[in-house]
Coordinates of C-alpha atoms and ligand atoms in Angstrom, one line a residue:
M1 CA 4.0 3.7 -31.7
A2 CA 7.0 3.5 -29.4
E3 CA 6.0 5.8 -26.6
A4 CA 6.8 4.2 -23.3
D5 CA 10.1 4.8 -21.4
I6 CA 9.8 1.5 -19.6
A7 CA 7.5 -1.5 -19.3
L8 CA 6.6 -3.0 -15.9
I9 CA 5.3 -6.6 -15.6
G10 CA 3.6 -7.6 -12.4
L11 CA 0.6 -5.7 -11.1
A12 CA 0.5 -6.8 -7.5
V13 CA 1.2 -4.3 -4.7
M14 CA 4.9 -3.6 -5.5
G15 CA 4.4 -3.3 -9.3
Q16 CA 1.4 -1.0 -9.2
N17 CA 3.0 1.4 -6.8
L18 CA 6.3 1.5 -8.6
I19 CA 4.5 2.3 -11.9
L20 CA 2.6 5.2 -10.2
N21 CA 5.9 6.4 -8.7
M22 CA 7.5 6.4 -12.2
N23 CA 4.5 8.2 -13.6
D24 CA 4.8 10.9 -11.0
H25 CA 8.4 11.4 -12.1
G26 CA 7.4 12.0 -15.7
F27 CA 8.2 8.6 -17.1
V28 CA 5.7 6.9 -19.4
V29 CA 5.2 3.3 -18.2
C30 CA 3.5 0.4 -20.1
A31 CA 1.9 -2.0 -17.6
F32 CA 1.5 -5.7 -18.1
N33 CA 0.5 -8.7 -16.0
R34 CA 0.3 -12.5 -16.5
T35 CA -3.5 -12.3 -15.8
V36 CA -4.0 -9.7 -18.5
S37 CA -7.4 -8.5 -17.2
K38 CA -5.5 -6.9 -14.3
V39 CA -4.0 -4.4 -16.8
D40 CA -7.5 -3.1 -17.7
D41 CA -8.5 -3.0 -14.1
F42 CA -5.4 -1.0 -13.2
L43 CA -5.8 1.5 -16.0
A44 CA -9.5 2.0 -15.1
N45 CA -8.8 2.5 -11.4
E46 CA -5.5 3.3 -9.8
A47 CA -3.9 4.6 -13.0
K48 CA -6.9 6.5 -14.2
G49 CA -6.0 10.1 -15.3
T50 CA -2.3 9.3 -15.6
K51 CA 0.0 8.8 -18.6
I52 CA 0.3 5.1 -17.9
I53 CA -0.5 2.8 -20.8
G54 CA -1.1 -1.0 -20.9
G55 CA 0.0 -3.9 -23.0
K56 CA -2.7 -6.3 -24.3
S57 CA 0.0 -9.0 -24.8
L58 CA 3.8 -9.2 -24.3
E59 CA 4.2 -8.5 -28.0
D60 CA 2.0 -5.4 -27.8
M61 CA 3.8 -4.2 -24.7
V62 CA 7.2 -4.6 -26.4
S63 CA 6.0 -2.7 -29.5
K64 CA 5.2 0.3 -27.3
L65 CA 8.7 0.7 -25.9
K66 CA 11.4 3.2 -26.9
K67 CA 14.8 1.7 -27.6
P68 CA 16.8 0.3 -26.0
R69 CA 13.8 -1.3 -24.5
R70 CA 13.6 -1.5 -20.7
V71 CA 11.4 -4.1 -19.2
M72 CA 11.1 -4.4 -15.4
M73 CA 9.5 -7.4 -13.6
L74 CA 8.0 -7.3 -10.2
V75 CA 6.6 -10.9 -10.0
K76 CA 6.9 -13.7 -7.6
A77 CA 10.6 -14.7 -7.2
G78 CA 11.6 -18.1 -8.7
S79 CA 10.1 -19.8 -11.8
A80 CA 7.8 -16.8 -12.7
V81 CA 10.9 -14.7 -13.4
D82 CA 12.4 -17.4 -15.7
A83 CA 9.0 -17.9 -17.4
F84 CA 8.8 -14.2 -18.3
I85 CA 12.5 -14.1 -19.4
D86 CA 11.9 -17.0 -21.8
K87 CA 8.9 -15.3 -23.3
L88 CA 10.5 -11.9 -23.6
V89 CA 13.9 -12.8 -25.2
P90 CA 12.5 -13.7 -28.6
L91 CA 10.7 -10.3 -28.6
L92 CA 13.8 -8.2 -27.7
E93 CA 16.9 -7.1 -29.6
K94 CA 20.6 -7.0 -28.6
G95 CA 21.2 -4.1 -26.1
D96 CA 17.6 -4.3 -24.7
I97 CA 17.4 -4.5 -20.9
I98 CA 15.5 -6.8 -18.5
I99 CA 15.3 -5.8 -14.9
D100 CA 14.1 -8.1 -12.1
G101 CA 13.0 -6.1 -9.1
G102 CA 11.7 -9.0 -7.1
N103 CA 13.4 -10.8 -4.1
S104 CA 15.3 -13.2 -6.3
E105 CA 18.1 -15.3 -4.9
Y106 CA 21.4 -13.8 -6.0
L107 CA 22.7 -17.0 -7.5
D108 CA 19.6 -17.1 -9.8
T109 CA 20.4 -13.5 -10.8
T110 CA 24.0 -14.4 -11.6
R111 CA 22.8 -17.3 -13.7
R112 CA 20.3 -15.2 -15.6
C113 CA 22.9 -12.4 -16.2
K114 CA 25.3 -14.9 -17.8
A115 CA 22.6 -16.7 -19.9
L116 CA 21.3 -13.3 -21.2
Q117 CA 24.7 -11.9 -21.8
E118 CA 25.2 -14.7 -24.4
K119 CA 22.1 -13.5 -26.1
G120 CA 23.1 -9.8 -26.0
I121 CA 20.4 -8.8 -23.5
L122 CA 21.5 -6.8 -20.5
F123 CA 20.1 -8.2 -17.3
V124 CA 19.8 -6.2 -14.1
G125 CA 18.8 -7.7 -10.7
S126 CA 17.7 -5.0 -8.4
G127 CA 16.8 -5.1 -4.8
V128 CA 13.7 -3.0 -4.0
S129 CA 13.0 -2.2 -0.4
G130 CA 10.4 -0.2 1.4
G131 CA 7.3 -2.2 0.9
E132 CA 4.2 -0.7 -0.6
D133 CA 4.8 2.8 0.7
G134 CA 8.4 2.8 -0.4
A135 CA 7.5 1.6 -3.9
R136 CA 4.9 4.4 -4.2
Y137 CA 6.8 7.3 -2.7
G138 CA 10.5 6.4 -2.8
P139 CA 12.1 3.0 -2.3
S140 CA 15.6 2.1 -1.7
L141 CA 16.9 0.5 -4.9
M142 CA 20.0 -1.8 -5.2
P143 CA 20.7 -2.6 -8.9
G144 CA 23.4 -4.9 -10.0
G145 CA 24.2 -7.0 -13.1
A146 CA 25.2 -5.9 -16.6
K147 CA 26.8 -2.5 -16.0
E148 CA 26.2 -1.4 -19.6
A149 CA 22.5 -1.1 -18.6
W150 CA 23.1 1.4 -15.9
P151 CA 23.3 4.6 -18.0
H152 CA 19.9 3.6 -19.5
V153 CA 18.1 3.0 -16.2
K154 CA 19.9 5.4 -13.9
D155 CA 17.6 8.4 -14.5
I156 CA 14.5 6.4 -13.8
F157 CA 15.9 4.5 -10.8
Q158 CA 17.5 7.5 -9.1
G159 CA 14.4 9.6 -10.0
I160 CA 12.0 7.4 -8.2
A161 CA 14.2 6.4 -5.3
A162 CA 14.0 7.8 -1.8
K163 CA 16.3 10.8 -1.2
V164 CA 18.4 11.7 1.8
G165 CA 18.9 15.4 1.4
N166 CA 19.4 15.5 -2.4
E167 CA 21.1 12.1 -2.6
P168 CA 19.1 9.2 -4.1
C169 CA 19.0 5.9 -2.1
C170 CA 20.1 4.1 -5.2
D171 CA 23.4 3.6 -7.0
W172 CA 25.0 0.9 -9.1
V173 CA 25.9 -2.0 -6.7
G174 CA 28.1 -4.3 -8.8
D175 CA 28.3 -7.2 -11.2
E176 CA 26.0 -10.2 -11.6
G177 CA 23.9 -10.9 -8.5
A178 CA 25.5 -8.2 -6.4
G179 CA 22.3 -6.1 -6.2
H180 CA 20.3 -9.0 -5.0
Y181 CA 23.0 -10.1 -2.6
V182 CA 23.0 -6.6 -1.0
K183 CA 19.2 -6.8 -0.7
M184 CA 19.5 -10.2 0.9
V185 CA 21.9 -8.9 3.5
H186 CA 19.6 -5.9 4.0
N187 CA 16.7 -8.3 4.7
G188 CA 18.9 -10.4 7.1
I189 CA 19.7 -7.2 9.0
E190 CA 16.0 -6.4 9.1
Y191 CA 15.4 -9.8 10.7
G192 CA 18.1 -8.9 13.3
D193 CA 16.7 -5.5 14.0
M194 CA 13.2 -6.9 14.6
Q195 CA 14.5 -9.6 16.9
L196 CA 16.4 -7.1 18.9
I197 CA 13.3 -4.9 19.3
C198 CA 11.3 -8.0 20.3
E199 CA 13.9 -8.9 23.0
A200 CA 13.8 -5.3 24.3
Y201 CA 10.0 -5.5 24.5
H202 CA 10.2 -8.9 26.2
L203 CA 12.6 -7.5 28.9
M204 CA 10.5 -4.4 29.5
K205 CA 7.4 -6.4 29.8
D206 CA 8.5 -9.5 31.7
L207 CA 11.4 -8.2 33.7
L208 CA 10.1 -4.7 34.4
G209 CA 6.4 -5.4 34.2
M210 CA 5.7 -2.4 31.9
S211 CA 2.4 -1.9 30.1
C212 CA 2.2 -1.5 26.3
D213 CA 1.4 2.2 26.7
E214 CA 4.5 2.7 28.8
M215 CA 6.6 0.7 26.3
A216 CA 5.2 2.8 23.5
E217 CA 6.3 6.0 25.3
V218 CA 9.8 4.5 25.8
M219 CA 10.1 3.5 22.1
A220 CA 9.0 7.0 21.1
E221 CA 11.7 8.5 23.3
W222 CA 14.3 6.0 21.9
N223 CA 13.4 7.2 18.5
K224 CA 14.8 10.6 19.4
T225 CA 18.2 9.0 20.2
E226 CA 20.8 7.0 18.3
L227 CA 18.1 4.4 17.7
D228 CA 16.1 6.8 15.5
S229 CA 14.7 4.5 12.8
F230 CA 11.6 3.4 11.0
L231 CA 11.4 0.1 12.9
I232 CA 11.6 1.8 16.3
E233 CA 9.0 4.4 15.2
I234 CA 6.5 1.8 14.1
S235 CA 7.1 -0.3 17.2
A236 CA 5.9 2.7 19.3
D237 CA 2.8 2.9 17.0
I238 CA 2.2 -0.8 17.2
L239 CA 2.5 -0.9 21.0
K240 CA 0.0 2.0 21.3
F241 CA -2.5 0.5 18.9
K242 CA -5.8 -0.7 20.6
D243 CA -8.2 -3.4 19.5
T244 CA -11.9 -2.5 19.4
D245 CA -12.3 -3.5 23.1
G246 CA -9.7 -0.9 24.1
S247 CA -6.9 -3.4 24.9
P248 CA -3.5 -3.4 23.1
L249 CA -3.8 -5.4 19.9
V250 CA -0.2 -6.5 19.9
E251 CA -0.9 -8.8 22.9
K252 CA -3.6 -10.7 20.9
I253 CA -1.3 -11.5 18.0
R254 CA -0.1 -15.1 18.0
D255 CA 3.6 -15.1 18.9
T256 CA 4.8 -17.1 15.9
A257 CA 6.7 -15.7 12.9
G258 CA 7.0 -17.0 9.4
Q259 CA 9.6 -16.2 6.9
K260 CA 10.0 -15.8 3.2
G261 CA 13.6 -16.9 3.0
T262 CA 15.9 -13.9 2.6
G263 CA 17.1 -14.0 6.3
K264 CA 17.7 -17.7 6.0
W265 CA 19.7 -17.1 2.7
T266 CA 21.8 -14.6 4.6
A267 CA 22.6 -17.1 7.3
I268 CA 23.4 -19.8 4.8
S269 CA 25.6 -17.5 2.8
A270 CA 27.4 -16.5 6.1
L271 CA 28.0 -20.2 6.9
D272 CA 29.3 -20.8 3.3
A273 CA 31.6 -17.8 3.5
G274 CA 32.8 -18.8 7.0
M275 CA 31.7 -15.4 8.4
P276 CA 30.4 -15.1 12.0
V277 CA 27.1 -13.4 11.2
T278 CA 25.8 -14.7 14.5
L279 CA 23.1 -12.1 15.2
I280 CA 21.2 -12.6 12.0
G281 CA 21.6 -16.4 12.4
E282 CA 20.0 -16.2 15.9
A283 CA 17.2 -14.0 14.5
V284 CA 16.4 -16.7 11.9
F285 CA 16.5 -19.4 14.5
A286 CA 14.3 -17.3 16.9
R287 CA 11.6 -17.2 14.1
C288 CA 12.0 -21.0 13.7
L289 CA 11.6 -21.5 17.5
S290 CA 8.6 -19.2 17.6
S291 CA 6.8 -21.2 14.9
I292 CA 6.9 -24.5 16.9
K293 CA 4.4 -23.1 19.3
D294 CA 2.8 -26.4 20.3
L295 CA 6.1 -27.8 21.5
R296 CA 6.9 -24.6 23.3
I297 CA 3.6 -24.8 25.2
E298 CA 4.2 -28.5 26.1
A299 CA 7.8 -27.8 27.2
S300 CA 6.7 -24.8 29.3
K301 CA 4.6 -27.1 31.5
V302 CA 7.5 -29.3 32.5
L303 CA 10.5 -26.9 32.2
P304 CA 9.4 -23.9 34.2
G305 CA 12.8 -22.2 34.5
P306 CA 13.7 -19.9 37.4
G307 CA 10.2 -18.7 38.0
P308 CA 8.6 -15.2 37.6
A309 CA 11.1 -12.4 37.4
K310 CA 11.5 -10.2 40.4
F311 CA 13.3 -7.0 39.5
E312 CA 14.2 -4.9 42.5
G313 CA 16.4 -2.2 41.0
D314 CA 15.7 1.2 39.4
K315 CA 13.3 0.6 36.5
K316 CA 14.2 3.8 34.7
E317 CA 17.9 3.0 34.9
M318 CA 17.2 -0.5 33.6
V319 CA 15.2 0.9 30.6
E320 CA 18.3 3.0 29.7
H321 CA 20.5 -0.1 30.0
I322 CA 18.1 -2.0 27.7
R323 CA 18.3 0.9 25.2
K324 CA 22.1 0.8 25.2
A325 CA 22.1 -3.0 24.9
L326 CA 19.9 -2.7 21.9
Y327 CA 22.1 -0.1 20.3
A328 CA 25.3 -2.1 21.0
S329 CA 23.7 -5.2 19.6
K330 CA 22.6 -3.3 16.5
I331 CA 26.2 -2.1 15.9
V332 CA 27.4 -5.7 16.1
S333 CA 24.7 -6.8 13.7
Y334 CA 25.6 -4.2 11.0
T335 CA 29.3 -4.9 11.6
Q336 CA 28.6 -8.5 10.9
G337 CA 26.5 -7.7 7.8
F338 CA 29.2 -5.6 6.3
M339 CA 31.8 -8.3 7.1
L340 CA 29.7 -10.6 5.0
L341 CA 29.4 -8.1 2.2
R342 CA 33.2 -7.7 2.2
E343 CA 33.7 -11.5 2.0
A344 CA 31.2 -11.9 -0.8
A345 CA 32.9 -9.2 -2.8
K346 CA 36.2 -11.0 -2.4
Q347 CA 34.7 -14.4 -3.3
F348 CA 32.7 -13.2 -6.3
N349 CA 35.1 -10.5 -7.5
W350 CA 32.7 -7.7 -7.0
T351 CA 33.7 -4.1 -6.3
L352 CA 31.3 -3.0 -3.6
N353 CA 31.1 0.6 -2.3
Y354 CA 30.2 0.1 1.3
G355 CA 29.5 3.8 2.0
G356 CA 27.2 3.8 -1.0
I357 CA 25.4 0.7 0.3
A358 CA 24.9 2.5 3.7
L359 CA 23.5 5.5 1.8
M360 CA 21.1 3.2 -0.2
W361 CA 19.8 1.8 3.1
R362 CA 19.7 5.2 4.8
G363 CA 16.3 6.1 3.4
G364 CA 13.3 4.5 1.7
C365 CA 13.9 1.0 3.1
I366 CA 12.7 -0.9 6.1
I367 CA 16.0 -0.6 8.0
R368 CA 16.3 3.1 7.3
S369 CA 17.8 4.9 10.3
R370 CA 20.0 7.8 11.5
F371 CA 22.6 5.2 12.4
L372 CA 23.2 4.3 8.7
G373 CA 24.4 7.9 8.3
N374 CA 27.1 7.1 10.8
I375 CA 28.1 4.0 8.9
K376 CA 28.3 6.0 5.7
E377 CA 30.5 8.5 7.4
A378 CA 32.8 5.7 8.7
F379 CA 33.3 4.3 5.1
D380 CA 33.6 7.9 3.7
K381 CA 36.5 8.4 6.2
N382 CA 38.1 5.1 5.2
S383 CA 36.7 3.2 2.2
E384 CA 39.0 0.3 3.0
L385 CA 37.8 0.0 6.7
S386 CA 38.1 -3.7 7.4
N387 CA 35.6 -3.7 10.3
L388 CA 33.1 -1.2 11.5
L389 CA 34.0 -1.8 15.2
L390 CA 37.5 -0.5 14.4
D391 CA 36.1 2.9 13.3
D392 CA 36.7 5.5 16.0
F393 CA 33.0 6.5 16.2
F394 CA 31.7 2.9 16.6
K395 CA 34.5 1.9 18.9
G396 CA 33.5 4.8 21.1
E397 CA 29.8 3.9 21.0
I398 CA 30.5 0.3 21.9
L399 CA 32.7 1.3 24.8
K400 CA 29.9 3.7 26.0
C401 CA 27.3 0.9 25.9
Q402 CA 29.1 -2.2 27.0
D403 CA 28.5 -1.9 30.8
S404 CA 24.8 -1.6 30.2
W405 CA 24.8 -4.3 27.6
R406 CA 26.5 -6.8 30.0
K407 CA 24.0 -5.9 32.8
V408 CA 21.1 -6.6 30.5
V409 CA 22.5 -9.9 29.2
S410 CA 23.3 -11.2 32.7
Q411 CA 19.9 -10.1 34.0
A412 CA 18.2 -11.9 31.1
A413 CA 20.1 -15.1 31.8
L414 CA 19.3 -15.0 35.5
I415 CA 15.6 -14.6 35.0
G416 CA 15.5 -17.4 32.4
Ligands
NBP1 P1 3.8 -11.2 -5.4 O1 5.1 -11.6 -4.9 O2 2.6 -11.6 -4.7 O3 3.7 -11.6 -7.0 C1 2.5 -11.3 -7.7 C2 2.8 -11.2 -9.2 O4 3.5 -12.3 -9.6 C3 1.6 -11.1 -10.0 O5 1.8 -10.2 -11.0 C4 1.4 -12.5 -10.5 O6 0.6 -12.6 -11.7 C5 2.8 -12.9 -10.7 N1 3.0 -14.3 -10.9 C6 2.9 -15.3 -9.9 BR1 2.2 -15.1 -8.2 N2 3.2 -16.5 -10.4 C7 3.5 -16.3 -11.7 C8 4.0 -17.2 -12.7 N3 4.1 -18.5 -12.5 N4 4.3 -16.6 -13.9 C9 4.1 -15.3 -14.1 N5 3.7 -14.4 -13.2 C10 3.4 -14.9 -12.0 O7 3.8 -9.6 -5.6 P2 4.4 -8.4 -4.7 O8 4.1 -8.6 -3.3 O9 4.0 -7.2 -5.4 O10 6.0 -8.6 -4.9 C11 6.7 -8.6 -6.1 C12 8.1 -9.0 -5.9 O11 8.7 -8.0 -5.1 C13 8.4 -10.3 -5.2 O12 9.5 -10.9 -5.7 C14 8.5 -9.9 -3.8 O13 9.3 -10.8 -3.0 C15 9.3 -8.6 -3.9 N6 9.1 -7.6 -2.8 C16 7.9 -7.5 -2.2 C17 7.8 -6.6 -1.2 C18 6.4 -6.4 -0.5 O14 6.4 -5.6 0.5 N7 5.4 -7.0 -0.9 C19 8.9 -5.8 -0.8 C20 10.1 -5.9 -1.4 C21 10.2 -6.9 -2.5 P3 -1.0 -12.9 -11.6 O15 -1.6 -11.5 -11.2 O16 -1.3 -13.3 -12.9 O17 -1.2 -13.9 -10.5

């Protein structure tokens, strides 16, 4: 019997949590997974006592779906997505919908959209952000692709998405790979935000000699200012966190960062588009540099730099300069990200709603922040705004911060 509103393939962390979220919002979900035994495990454990049902096979899953059938995938990006599409298409009818919620590359999404359009299947590539918790209690969702699919998925997507006030952090982004493109830039900005926080930490620690507890307090205070955001909030928590021996755990974590690719894709896209997205580019390179630890250690023995930092000014004042430098850099990063989105829209003929994108990122996702509300307001005032720095609010903020910013950058250069 066709009883399920939607099927969801992929029972790893993201898939399971999105299914439970959909169930909470009254949708009947049919769960499926490549390793089919995980369906029974899920039904017997996490999904016990819910309305969630399972598919014994793809055929069984499809037979349980109301029409037009909606099938969402949360599987590893790449060939796994194509493999499922190939198996699904013969089981579906014209007008049915396939949604890819993984971190797929936008060009793959555009290719899949076009190939499925020829077969009459509506393909949606949706960015999903917020990690495990977001998926469970309200992610930011960035869907794009075949627009005819939107009326059929809107209620589910906007129902489960994070809300800011009453507004869902989810709206239709644009044609083809636009949803995944916007998610890619989101991830690039996330790389940038994290790099900026690391640099602020580095300056407070090595220039000002502050302890992790002191830095945690500073970050908690910053979270009450323009910097109010999820990443600053968790940075305070991370800095406070103690290992079992009572010392800060963060200092024991190896200072090398890996990457899954979306930040790199943003930088590549910026180079292709000829857009100066320098901050995200630097953040990607900083991760690359961090990962060549052996070489860094070897070099540190023969290239000592100017020696240990000696800061003789007012520490409290310097902390405020660092806060303003971080804020100004963040404004520049988001400005560059929106420049890239504008250029991509031009290149691919997408109609992007920049204020809508700021709202989608305002809640639910990793870069959620108060500041994105200001970006939304800037685009609400002028939807054709060519550059965020030309908006009165951001122009004013940069002017307020620039002296501090220049002091921090020059100090950083002087201490090596
Ligand atoms: P993973 O990215 O770890 O993928 C696990 C799922 O992919 C399982 O269902 C697995 O099936 C399936 N799979 C794999 Br692996 N190879 C497959 C193949 N060749 N054919 C078919 N299925 C295959 O799961 P996740 O961390 O939940 O992420 C899901 C998607 O969401 C990814 O694209 C990810 O990048 C994206 N994303 C993740 C996060 C996050 O915080 N984790 C946040 C935002 C977006 P199996 O059980 O049979 O091995």
